Amino acid sequence: GRPFKMQIDTERQDTKNRHAFHWRLIIALILFVAAGFAIIGAKQLTAQAGANCSGDYFIDQQLPTGARWQMCWENRQREGIILYDVYYTPLGGPTRKVLAQANLAQIHVPYDDNGARYHDSTDSGLGGSYLSTLTSFDCPNGIVLQYLGRGVVCVQVQSRGYAYRYTTAGVDRGLQGYQLRVFSISHVGEYNYIAQWDFSDDGAIKPQVGATGKLQRLGTYVSQQHGWPLRTEGNDVVRGVSHTHNYYWRLDFDISDKTNDLVEEINFSPANLNQEREISVTPFLTETARSRDAELMRSWRIRDKAITNSDNHYISYDIVPGGGATRFIGPDYEPFTYNDFYVTAYNACEKFSSHNPLPCQPNVSDFVNGENTDGTDLVLWYGINFHHLVRDEDEDFMPVHWDGFAMY
């Protein structure tokens, strides 16, 4: 009998072990699933805390180098695609809000012959039916986001080349950088405008507009003073009318705390017979309008007045003018063209740099009316100019002309 009893005891012990194993497995699975839901829930809570939008309109991307960008998007009839509640998290650093809202605020297109002076954002619109339907052709290796069943926003992760590179004797260091690209395309008249935003892993933001499509105004009626020859039709010369694209962005910065931001202008003045440059920093405490100044190497920055980084420097963004060589100043009924950079106190009805709807003032130059900006929610408006000399290469389809600037 003893071997049989030992066999029974062994089988009982095996059964107990199997039951214990099964229970441990079930408990482990329960804990694993619970942990998974906790992680998902934490992500959802983070999204809800950092961005006021549903999942279909929420972009959350961690880049290969570890930085993370989170933001919401919205389709508006006039503005097109706007981005709002934009958050940045550096590798190993805290998540901070950067922008409450960012979008194109006008595309102003005056022609050299004064035959047309378009305000594309408000005359037509960049959103709604003006948004082009995007496919995988437009968004290679990216994701096309839908609005009412139609793809309108492309989201891509791209290499941006070197983040840094250094070599010397015994030292060989470098890092490849990445960026999140978000863009939409608006078809206005014959033009296609690519409204593009690049969000870099180092925190930089680069807004750009690409102008492509077909020429809007051309023909044998165009004079030599206002156009460039494209081709001949019989004995007549077909010319395209030269024109300017003036792009204006509206940037509602909220660096951590929207009432604690300060804008400063930075100039480098020549000294000692132009052999030196001396820096000056001027804070803006009231609404202000300023122009670019290449000679003074002028730029601007918006910074938090309280929060500093690990080096005890105020967290901030420098707004660096782009490389465009042209400067457009219009007639007296286009005063918004007289300056390139505006600082205003937030006003919900101040939406566009020109042709702004009532009850607000009609353009951004009128928004600057002396209001205090110290301790208020600030909005920055920035404009750049591109003069398009129409050439033979622009037919039938124009190569993309890119214009933009950087915020570091």
mmCIF file with all atom_site columns, C-alpha atoms in Angstrom, residues 290-292 324-329 337-340 385:
data_model
loop_
_atom_site.group_PDB
_atom_site.id
_atom_site.type_symbol
_atom_site.label_atom_id
_atom_site.label_alt_id
_atom_site.label_comp_id
_atom_site.label_asym_id
_atom_site.label_entity_id
_atom_site.label_seq_id
_atom_site.pdbx_PDB_ins_code
_atom_site.Cartn_x
_atom_site.Cartn_y
_atom_site.Cartn_z
_atom_site.occupancy
_atom_site.B_iso_or_equiv
_atom_site.pdbx_formal_charge
_atom_site.auth_seq_id
_atom_site.auth_comp_id
_atom_site.auth_asym_id
_atom_site.auth_atom_id
_atom_site.pdbx_PDB_model_num
ATOM 1  C CA . ARG A 1 290 ? 7.479  96.381 -34.885 1.00 0.00 ? 290 ARG A CA 1
ATOM 2  C CA . SER A 1 291 ? 9.286  95.744 -38.162 1.00 0.00 ? 291 SER A CA 1
ATOM 3  C CA . ARG A 1 292 ? 12.116 93.437 -39.082 1.00 0.00 ? 292 ARG A CA 1
ATOM 4  C CA . GLY A 1 324 ? 13.305 86.208 -47.184 1.00 0.00 ? 324 GLY A CA 1
ATOM 5  C CA . ALA A 1 325 ? 14.945 89.210 -48.833 1.00 0.00 ? 325 ALA A CA 1
ATOM 6  C CA . THR A 1 326 ? 11.748 91.053 -49.761 1.00 0.00 ? 326 THR A CA 1
ATOM 7  C CA . ARG A 1 327 ? 9.753  93.553 -47.724 1.00 0.00 ? 327 ARG A CA 1
ATOM 8  C CA . PHE A 1 328 ? 6.211  94.559 -48.743 1.00 0.00 ? 328 PHE A CA 1
ATOM 9  C CA . ILE A 1 329 ? 4.587  97.825 -47.656 1.00 0.00 ? 329 ILE A CA 1
ATOM 10 C CA . THR A 1 337 ? 1.584  95.682 -43.907 1.00 0.00 ? 337 THR A CA 1
ATOM 11 C CA . TYR A 1 338 ? 3.561  98.475 -42.258 1.00 0.00 ? 338 TYR A CA 1
ATOM 12 C CA . ASN A 1 339 ? 4.957  96.157 -39.592 1.00 0.00 ? 339 ASN A CA 1
ATOM 13 C CA . ASP A 1 340 ? 5.908  92.500 -39.374 1.00 0.00 ? 340 ASP A CA 1
ATOM 14 C CA . ASN A 1 385 ? 6.610  88.340 -47.592 1.00 0.00 ? 385 ASN A CA 1
#
